[in-house]
Coordinates of C-alpha atoms and ligand atoms in Angstrom, one line a residue:
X1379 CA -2.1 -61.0 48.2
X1380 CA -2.5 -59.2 44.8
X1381 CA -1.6 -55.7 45.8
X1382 CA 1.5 -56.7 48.2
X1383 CA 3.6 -54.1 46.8
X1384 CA 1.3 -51.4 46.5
X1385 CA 1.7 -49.8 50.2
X1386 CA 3.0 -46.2 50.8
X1387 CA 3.5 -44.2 53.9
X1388 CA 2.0 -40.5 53.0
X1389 CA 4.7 -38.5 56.1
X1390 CA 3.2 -35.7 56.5
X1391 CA 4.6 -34.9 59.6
X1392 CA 5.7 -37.2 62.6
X1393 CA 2.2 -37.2 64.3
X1394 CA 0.5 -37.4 60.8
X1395 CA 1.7 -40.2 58.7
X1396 CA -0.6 -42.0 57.2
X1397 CA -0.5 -45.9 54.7
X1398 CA -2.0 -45.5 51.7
X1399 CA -2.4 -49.3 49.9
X1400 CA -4.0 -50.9 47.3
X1401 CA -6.3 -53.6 48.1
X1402 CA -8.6 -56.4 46.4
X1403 CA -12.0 -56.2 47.9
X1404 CA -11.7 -55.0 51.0
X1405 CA -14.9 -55.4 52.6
X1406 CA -15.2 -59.2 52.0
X1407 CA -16.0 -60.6 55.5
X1408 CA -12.4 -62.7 55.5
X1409 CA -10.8 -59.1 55.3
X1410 CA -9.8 -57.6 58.8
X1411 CA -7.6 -54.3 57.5
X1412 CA -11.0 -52.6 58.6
X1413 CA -12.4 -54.3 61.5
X1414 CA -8.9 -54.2 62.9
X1415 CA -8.8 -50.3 63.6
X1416 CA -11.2 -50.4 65.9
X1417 CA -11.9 -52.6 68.8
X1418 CA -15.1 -52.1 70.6
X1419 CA -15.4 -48.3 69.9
X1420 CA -18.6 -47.1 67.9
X1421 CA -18.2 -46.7 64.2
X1422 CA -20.4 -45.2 61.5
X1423 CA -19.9 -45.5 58.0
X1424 CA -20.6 -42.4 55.6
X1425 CA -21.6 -44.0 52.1
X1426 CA -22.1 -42.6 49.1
X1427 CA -24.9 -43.8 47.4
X1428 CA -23.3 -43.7 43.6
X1429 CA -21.3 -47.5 44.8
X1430 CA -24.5 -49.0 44.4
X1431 CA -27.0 -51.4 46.8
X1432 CA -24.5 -54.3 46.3
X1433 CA -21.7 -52.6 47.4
X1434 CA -24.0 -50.8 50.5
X1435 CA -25.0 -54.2 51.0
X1436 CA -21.5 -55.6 51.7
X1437 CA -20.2 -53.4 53.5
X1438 CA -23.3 -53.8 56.2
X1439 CA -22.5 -57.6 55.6
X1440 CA -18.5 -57.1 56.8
X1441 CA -19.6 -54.9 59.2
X1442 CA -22.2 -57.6 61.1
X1443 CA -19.8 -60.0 60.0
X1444 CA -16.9 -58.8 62.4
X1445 CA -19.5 -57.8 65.2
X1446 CA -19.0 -53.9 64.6
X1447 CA -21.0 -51.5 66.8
X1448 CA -21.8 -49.8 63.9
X1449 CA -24.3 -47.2 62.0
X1450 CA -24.2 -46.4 58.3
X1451 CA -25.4 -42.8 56.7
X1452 CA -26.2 -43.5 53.1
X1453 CA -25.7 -40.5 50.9
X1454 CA -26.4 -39.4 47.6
X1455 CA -22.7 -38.6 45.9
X1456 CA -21.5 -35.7 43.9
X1457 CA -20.6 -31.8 44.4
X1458 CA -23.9 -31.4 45.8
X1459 CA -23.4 -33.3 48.8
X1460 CA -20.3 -30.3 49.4
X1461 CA -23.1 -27.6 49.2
X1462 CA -23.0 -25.7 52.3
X1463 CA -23.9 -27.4 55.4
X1464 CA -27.2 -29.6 55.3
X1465 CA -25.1 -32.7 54.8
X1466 CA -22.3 -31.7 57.8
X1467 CA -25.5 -31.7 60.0
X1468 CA -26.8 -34.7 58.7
X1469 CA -23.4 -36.5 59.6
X1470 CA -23.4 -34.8 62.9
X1471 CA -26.7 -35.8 63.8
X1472 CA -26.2 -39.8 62.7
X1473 CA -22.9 -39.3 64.9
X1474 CA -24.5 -38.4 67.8
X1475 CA -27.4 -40.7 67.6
X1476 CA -24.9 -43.2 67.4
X1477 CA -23.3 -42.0 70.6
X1478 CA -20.2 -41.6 69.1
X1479 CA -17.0 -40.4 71.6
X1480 CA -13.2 -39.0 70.4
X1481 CA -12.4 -42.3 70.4
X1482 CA -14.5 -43.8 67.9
X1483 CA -13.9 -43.9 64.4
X1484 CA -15.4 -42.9 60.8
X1485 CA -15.1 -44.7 57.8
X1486 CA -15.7 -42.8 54.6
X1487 CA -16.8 -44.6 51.4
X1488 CA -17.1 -43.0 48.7
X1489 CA -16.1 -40.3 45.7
X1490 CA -14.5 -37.1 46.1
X1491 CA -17.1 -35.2 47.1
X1492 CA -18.4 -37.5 49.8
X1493 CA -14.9 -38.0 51.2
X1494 CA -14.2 -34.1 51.6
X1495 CA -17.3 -33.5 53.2
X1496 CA -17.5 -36.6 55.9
X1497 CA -13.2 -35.9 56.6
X1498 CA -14.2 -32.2 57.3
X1499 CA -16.9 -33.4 59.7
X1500 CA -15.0 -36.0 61.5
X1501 CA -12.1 -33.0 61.6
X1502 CA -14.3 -30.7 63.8
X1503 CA -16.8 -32.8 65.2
X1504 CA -15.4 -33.2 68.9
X1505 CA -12.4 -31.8 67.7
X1506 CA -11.7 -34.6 65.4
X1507 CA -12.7 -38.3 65.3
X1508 CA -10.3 -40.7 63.4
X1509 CA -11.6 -41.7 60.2
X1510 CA -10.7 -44.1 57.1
X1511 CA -11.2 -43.5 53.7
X1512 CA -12.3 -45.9 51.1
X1513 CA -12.2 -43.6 47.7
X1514 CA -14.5 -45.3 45.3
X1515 CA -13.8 -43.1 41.9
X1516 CA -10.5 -43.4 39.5
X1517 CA -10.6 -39.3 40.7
X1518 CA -10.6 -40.1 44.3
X1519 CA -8.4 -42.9 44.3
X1520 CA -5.7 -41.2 42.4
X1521 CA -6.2 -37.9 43.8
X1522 CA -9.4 -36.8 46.1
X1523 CA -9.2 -39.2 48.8
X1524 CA -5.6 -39.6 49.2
X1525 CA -4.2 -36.3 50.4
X1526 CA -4.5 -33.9 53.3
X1527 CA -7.8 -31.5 52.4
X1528 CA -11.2 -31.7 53.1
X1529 CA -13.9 -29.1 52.9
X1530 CA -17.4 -28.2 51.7
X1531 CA -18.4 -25.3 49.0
X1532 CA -19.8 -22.1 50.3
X1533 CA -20.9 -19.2 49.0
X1534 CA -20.2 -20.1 45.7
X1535 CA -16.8 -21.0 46.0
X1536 CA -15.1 -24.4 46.1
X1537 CA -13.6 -25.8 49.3
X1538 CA -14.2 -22.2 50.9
X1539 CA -14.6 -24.1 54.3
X1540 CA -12.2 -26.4 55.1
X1541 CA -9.2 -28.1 57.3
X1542 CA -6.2 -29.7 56.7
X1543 CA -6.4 -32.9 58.1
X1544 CA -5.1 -36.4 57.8
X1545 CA -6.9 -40.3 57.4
X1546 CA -5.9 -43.1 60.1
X1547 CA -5.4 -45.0 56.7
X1548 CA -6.7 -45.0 53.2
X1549 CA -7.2 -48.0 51.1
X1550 CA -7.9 -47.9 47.3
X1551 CA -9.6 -50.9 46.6
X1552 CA -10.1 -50.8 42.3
X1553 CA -13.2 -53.6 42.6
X1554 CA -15.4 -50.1 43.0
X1555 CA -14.0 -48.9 39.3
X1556 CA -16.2 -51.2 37.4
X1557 CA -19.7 -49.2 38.2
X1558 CA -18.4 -45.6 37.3
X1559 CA -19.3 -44.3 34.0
X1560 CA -17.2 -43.1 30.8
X1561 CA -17.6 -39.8 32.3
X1562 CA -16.1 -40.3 35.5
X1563 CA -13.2 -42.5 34.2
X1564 CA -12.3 -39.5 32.1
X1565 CA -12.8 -37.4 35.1
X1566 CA -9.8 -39.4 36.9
X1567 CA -7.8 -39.7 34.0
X1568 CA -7.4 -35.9 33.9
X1569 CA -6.2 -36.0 37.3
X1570 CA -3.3 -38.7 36.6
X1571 CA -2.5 -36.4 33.6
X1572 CA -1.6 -34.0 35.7
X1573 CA 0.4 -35.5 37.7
X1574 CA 2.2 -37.2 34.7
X1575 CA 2.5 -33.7 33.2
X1576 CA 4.1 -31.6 36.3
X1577 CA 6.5 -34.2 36.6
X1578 CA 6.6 -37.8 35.2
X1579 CA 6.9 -38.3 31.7
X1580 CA 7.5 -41.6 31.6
X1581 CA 3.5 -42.0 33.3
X1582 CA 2.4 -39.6 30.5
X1583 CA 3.5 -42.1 27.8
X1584 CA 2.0 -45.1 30.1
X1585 CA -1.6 -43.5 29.8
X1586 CA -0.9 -42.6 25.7
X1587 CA -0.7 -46.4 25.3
X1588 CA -3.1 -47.8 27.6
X1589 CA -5.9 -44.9 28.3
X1590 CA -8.1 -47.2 25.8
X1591 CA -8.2 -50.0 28.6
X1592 CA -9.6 -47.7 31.2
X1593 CA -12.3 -46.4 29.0
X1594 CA -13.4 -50.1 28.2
X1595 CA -13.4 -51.0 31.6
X1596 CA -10.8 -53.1 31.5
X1597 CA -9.2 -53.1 34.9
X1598 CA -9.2 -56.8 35.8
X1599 CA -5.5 -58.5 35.7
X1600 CA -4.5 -55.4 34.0
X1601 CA -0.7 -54.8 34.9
X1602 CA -0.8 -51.6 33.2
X1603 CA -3.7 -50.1 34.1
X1604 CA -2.7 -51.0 38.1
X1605 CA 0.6 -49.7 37.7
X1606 CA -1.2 -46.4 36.3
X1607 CA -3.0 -46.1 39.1
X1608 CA -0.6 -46.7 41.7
X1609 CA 1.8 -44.6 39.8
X1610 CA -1.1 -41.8 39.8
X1611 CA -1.4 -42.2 44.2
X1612 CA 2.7 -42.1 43.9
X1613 CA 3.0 -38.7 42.3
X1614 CA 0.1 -37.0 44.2
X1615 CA 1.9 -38.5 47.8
X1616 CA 4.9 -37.0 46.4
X1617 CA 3.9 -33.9 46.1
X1618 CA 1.5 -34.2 49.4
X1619 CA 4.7 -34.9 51.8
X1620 CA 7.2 -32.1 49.8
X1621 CA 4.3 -29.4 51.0
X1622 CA 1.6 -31.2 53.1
X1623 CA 0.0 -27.7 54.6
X1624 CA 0.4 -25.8 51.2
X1625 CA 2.7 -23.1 52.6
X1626 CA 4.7 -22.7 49.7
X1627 CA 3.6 -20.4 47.0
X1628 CA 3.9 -22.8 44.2
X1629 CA 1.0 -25.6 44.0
X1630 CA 1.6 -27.9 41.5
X1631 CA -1.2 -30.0 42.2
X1632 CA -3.4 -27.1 41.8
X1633 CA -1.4 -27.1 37.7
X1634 CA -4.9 -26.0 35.8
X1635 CA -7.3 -25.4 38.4
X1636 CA -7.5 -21.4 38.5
X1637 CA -9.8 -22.1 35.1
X1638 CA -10.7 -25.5 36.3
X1639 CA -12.7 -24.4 39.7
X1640 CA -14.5 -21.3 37.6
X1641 CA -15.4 -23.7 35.4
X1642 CA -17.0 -25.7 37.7
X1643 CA -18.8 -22.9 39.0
X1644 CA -19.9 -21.0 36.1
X1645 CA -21.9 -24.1 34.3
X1646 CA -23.1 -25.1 37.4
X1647 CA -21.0 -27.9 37.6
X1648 CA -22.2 -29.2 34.6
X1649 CA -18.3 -29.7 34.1
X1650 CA -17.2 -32.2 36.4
X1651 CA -14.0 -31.5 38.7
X1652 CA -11.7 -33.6 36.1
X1653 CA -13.5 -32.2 33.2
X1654 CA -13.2 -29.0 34.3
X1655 CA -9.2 -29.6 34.9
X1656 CA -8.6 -31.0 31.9
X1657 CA -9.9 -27.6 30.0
X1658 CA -8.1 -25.5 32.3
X1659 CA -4.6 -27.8 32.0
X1660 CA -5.5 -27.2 28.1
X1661 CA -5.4 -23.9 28.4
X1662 CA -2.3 -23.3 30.6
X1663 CA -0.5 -25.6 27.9
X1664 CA -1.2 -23.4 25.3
X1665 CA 0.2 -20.4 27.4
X1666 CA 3.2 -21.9 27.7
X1667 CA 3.8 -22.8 23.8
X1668 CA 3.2 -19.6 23.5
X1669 CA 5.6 -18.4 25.7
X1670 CA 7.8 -20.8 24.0
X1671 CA 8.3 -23.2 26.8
X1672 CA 6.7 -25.8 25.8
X1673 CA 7.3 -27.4 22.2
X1674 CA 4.5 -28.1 19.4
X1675 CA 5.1 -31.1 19.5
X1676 CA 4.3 -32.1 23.4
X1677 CA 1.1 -29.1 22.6
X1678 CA 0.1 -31.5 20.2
X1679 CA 0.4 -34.9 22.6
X1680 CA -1.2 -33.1 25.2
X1681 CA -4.2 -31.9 23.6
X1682 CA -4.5 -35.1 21.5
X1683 CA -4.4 -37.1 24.9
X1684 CA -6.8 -35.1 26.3
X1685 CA -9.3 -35.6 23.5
X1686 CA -8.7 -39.5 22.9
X1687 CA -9.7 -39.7 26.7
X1688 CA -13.1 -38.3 25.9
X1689 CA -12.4 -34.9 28.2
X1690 CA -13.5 -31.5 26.9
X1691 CA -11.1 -28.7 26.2
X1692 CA -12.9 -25.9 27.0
X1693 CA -17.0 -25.0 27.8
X1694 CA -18.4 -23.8 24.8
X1695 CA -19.4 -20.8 25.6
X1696 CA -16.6 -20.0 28.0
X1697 CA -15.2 -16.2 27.3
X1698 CA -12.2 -15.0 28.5
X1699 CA -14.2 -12.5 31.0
X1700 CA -15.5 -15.2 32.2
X1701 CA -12.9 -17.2 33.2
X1702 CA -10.5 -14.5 34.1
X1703 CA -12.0 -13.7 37.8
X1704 CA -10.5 -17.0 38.8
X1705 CA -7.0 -16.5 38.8
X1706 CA -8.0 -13.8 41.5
X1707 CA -10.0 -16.3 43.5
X1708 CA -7.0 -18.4 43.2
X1709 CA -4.9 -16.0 44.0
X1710 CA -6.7 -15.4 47.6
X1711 CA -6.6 -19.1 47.9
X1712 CA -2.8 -19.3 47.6
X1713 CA -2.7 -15.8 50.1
X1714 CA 0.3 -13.1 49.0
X1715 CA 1.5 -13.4 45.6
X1716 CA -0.1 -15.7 42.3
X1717 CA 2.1 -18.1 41.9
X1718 CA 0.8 -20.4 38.3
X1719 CA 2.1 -23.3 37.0
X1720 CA 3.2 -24.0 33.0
X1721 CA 5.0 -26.1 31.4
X1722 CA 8.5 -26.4 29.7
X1723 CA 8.1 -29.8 28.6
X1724 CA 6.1 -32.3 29.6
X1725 CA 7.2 -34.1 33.1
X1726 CA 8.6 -30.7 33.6
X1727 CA 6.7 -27.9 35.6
X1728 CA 8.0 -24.0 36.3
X1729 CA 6.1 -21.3 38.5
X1730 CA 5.2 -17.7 37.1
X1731 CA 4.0 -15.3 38.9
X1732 CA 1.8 -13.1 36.0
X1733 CA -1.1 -13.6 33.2
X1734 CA -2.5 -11.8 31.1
X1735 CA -6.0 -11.9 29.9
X1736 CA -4.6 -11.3 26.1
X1737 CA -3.0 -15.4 27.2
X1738 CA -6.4 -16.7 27.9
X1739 CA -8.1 -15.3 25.1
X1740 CA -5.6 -16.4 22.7
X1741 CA -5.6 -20.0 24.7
X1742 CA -9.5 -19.9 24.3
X1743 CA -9.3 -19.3 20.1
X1744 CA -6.7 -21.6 19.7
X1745 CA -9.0 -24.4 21.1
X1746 CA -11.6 -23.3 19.2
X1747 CA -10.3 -22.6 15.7
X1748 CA -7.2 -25.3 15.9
X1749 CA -8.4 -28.2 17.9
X1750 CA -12.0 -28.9 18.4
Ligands
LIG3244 N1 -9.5 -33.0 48.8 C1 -8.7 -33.0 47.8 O1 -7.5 -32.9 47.8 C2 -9.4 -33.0 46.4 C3 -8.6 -33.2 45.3 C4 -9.2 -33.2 44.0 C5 -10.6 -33.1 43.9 N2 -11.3 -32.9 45.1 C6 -12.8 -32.8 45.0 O2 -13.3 -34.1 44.7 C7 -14.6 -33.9 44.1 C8 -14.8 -34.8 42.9 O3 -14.7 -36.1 43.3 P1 -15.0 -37.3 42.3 O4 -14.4 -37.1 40.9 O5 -14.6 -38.5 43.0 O6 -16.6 -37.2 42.0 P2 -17.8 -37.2 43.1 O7 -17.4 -37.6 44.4 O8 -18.5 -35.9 42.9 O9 -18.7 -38.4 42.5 C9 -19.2 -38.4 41.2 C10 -20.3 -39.4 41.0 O10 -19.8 -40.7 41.1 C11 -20.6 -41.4 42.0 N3 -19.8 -42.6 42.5 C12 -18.9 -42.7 43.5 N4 -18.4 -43.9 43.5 C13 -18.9 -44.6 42.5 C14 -18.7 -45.9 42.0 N5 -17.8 -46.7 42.6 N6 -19.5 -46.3 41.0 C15 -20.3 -45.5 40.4 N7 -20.6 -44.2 40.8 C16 -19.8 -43.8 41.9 C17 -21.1 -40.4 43.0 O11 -22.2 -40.9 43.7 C18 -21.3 -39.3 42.1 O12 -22.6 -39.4 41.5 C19 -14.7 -32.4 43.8 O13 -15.5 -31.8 44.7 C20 -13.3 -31.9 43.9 O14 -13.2 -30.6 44.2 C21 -10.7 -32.9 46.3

């Protein structure tokens, strides 16, 4: 088995844990993890259309293959598919026509996008259906289709609607890496930069030296590049089972994403969700150089990683008045009082509790006159 190590219990609570393993091609037809979670009760797969007819085609093969009562709902992938709620319904309605019952099960294939939307509808429809996620993108592998949230965008706000709610299992199968585009590879190597940056040095240096294999694709009987991953899913559990509900003020994993999600939203999502990340993680680093936690020298790593892996540090255009509204929408999103991360080194995170819009703009110049 070539992943045998790469297994993890995400314990969420007693009643909520969940394995999260790496897997080589889980939907060949000799592979039962799948099959084996369900016996004779209905399934239907929710498939996002970016994996590609082969892929679609194989999983219908494994499906017929182990005799499945099964129904598939082909998608097409991205933020869109979040947008309000045509493609809840459209999940709903396959469900039903299905005949699916509580005890039936929903197996979600797919990026980020696809995977919040389906776990939100399996959470509510008949007051949750089990469901398994197959993340598909370096983003929702690392990231996206590992943790706890799900939800759709309404209103025009991210992730307005949405539960907390867990996966029977999810399995991160990298044989779906080798379709995505430079863009989306960037996308998820913001996300592991994150992680690396709120609190794991040592994975910070691992992407310095070896960021150049994921951008050439090169993900085959690459040690390094598997141990980045896994590393990536290990950090983003850690955090997951320290605060699975997000009751505490602080939320790391959110490092970046008041800019990030504004963003997003202001260019239309132009800026994809790692993209957008990546210039908001830019400009919370330069805040905190400026407030003197964090050295020139890791500024100067951190921006230069950023760049090397092909990820924008800021939209062009983006003002300061711009951005600034979303620190107050992240603000309602934590409830009570902003709690933002910095840095004071990199691996090394601390919580503040104020901005000010003089930080941003400064940020925003810097990036402009001093890096790009
Ligand atoms: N729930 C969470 O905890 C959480 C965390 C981080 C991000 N997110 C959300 O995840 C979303 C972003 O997810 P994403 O980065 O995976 O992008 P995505 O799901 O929006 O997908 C991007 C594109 O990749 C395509 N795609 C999917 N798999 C592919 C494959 N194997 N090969 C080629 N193309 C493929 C999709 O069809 C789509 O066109 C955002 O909405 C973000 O807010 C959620």
């Amino acid at each position: 088995m070539k992943y045998k190590d790469y297994k993890i219990l995400a314990k969420v609570t007693p009643d909520a844990s969940y394995t999260v393993s790496m897997e080589q091609d889980i939907f060949d037809t000799d592979n039962p993890l799948i099959a084996g979670k369900t016996g004779s009760e209905k399934v239907l797969f929710v498939i996002d259309r970016g994996i590609g007819e082969k892929a679609i085609e194989k999983i219908k093969t494994y499906a017929a293959g182990f005799s499945m009562d099964a129904a598939f709902l082909v998608l097409k992938g991205g933020e869109d598919v979040k947008l309000g709620w045509d493609n809840v319904y459209r999940v709903v309605d396959k469900a039903e026509d299905h005949g699916l019952d509580r005890k039936s099960l929903m197996v979600l294939v797919g990026g980020g996008s696809v995977l919040d939307m389906a776990g939100f509808t399996a959470s509510i429809l008949h007051r949750g259906i089990r469901h398994i996620r197959v993340p598909t993108t370096l983003l929702s592998q690392t990231d996206a289709g590992i943790g706890t949230k799900n939800g759709i965008n309404f209103r025009g706000q991210k992730n307005l609607l949405g539960v907390f709610n867990t996966p029977e299992a999810v399995f991160i199968d990298p044989s779906f890496l080798h379709t995505l585009d430079q863009r989306q590879i960037s996308s998820g190597l913001a996300e592991i930069i994150k992680v690396a940056l709120i609190q794991n040095s040592e994975l910070f240096r691992w992407v310095e030296r070896h960021y150049q294999d994921f951008l050439a694709q090169e993900f085959e009987n690459n040690e390094m590049v598997t141990r980045i991953i896994w590393q990536g899913v290990l950090e983003h559990i850690k955090q997951i089972n320290t605060d699975p509900y997000e009751t505490e003020q602080g939320r790391p994993l959110d490092f970046g994403h008041q800019w990030g999600h504004r963003l997003e939203i202001i260019t239309g999502h132009a800026m994809n969700h790692g993209e957008a990340v990546a210039a908001g993680m830019a400009i919370d680093c330069i805040i905190s150089h400026k407030r003197n936690l964090l050295s020139s020298t890791d500024l100067e790593s951190i921006l230069s990683l950023l760049k090397a892996v092909k990820l924008p540090l800021v939209y062009e255009s983006a003002a300061a008045a711009e951005l600034w509204p979303g620190l107050e929408d992240f603000r309602r999103h934590l409830g009570g009082e902003l709690a933002i991360t910095l840095l004071k080194g990199i691996g090394k995170k601390i919580d503040v509790n104020t901005l000010l819009i003089e930080e941003l703009e400064y940020a925003l110049a810097y990036v402009k006159e001093q890096v790009q």
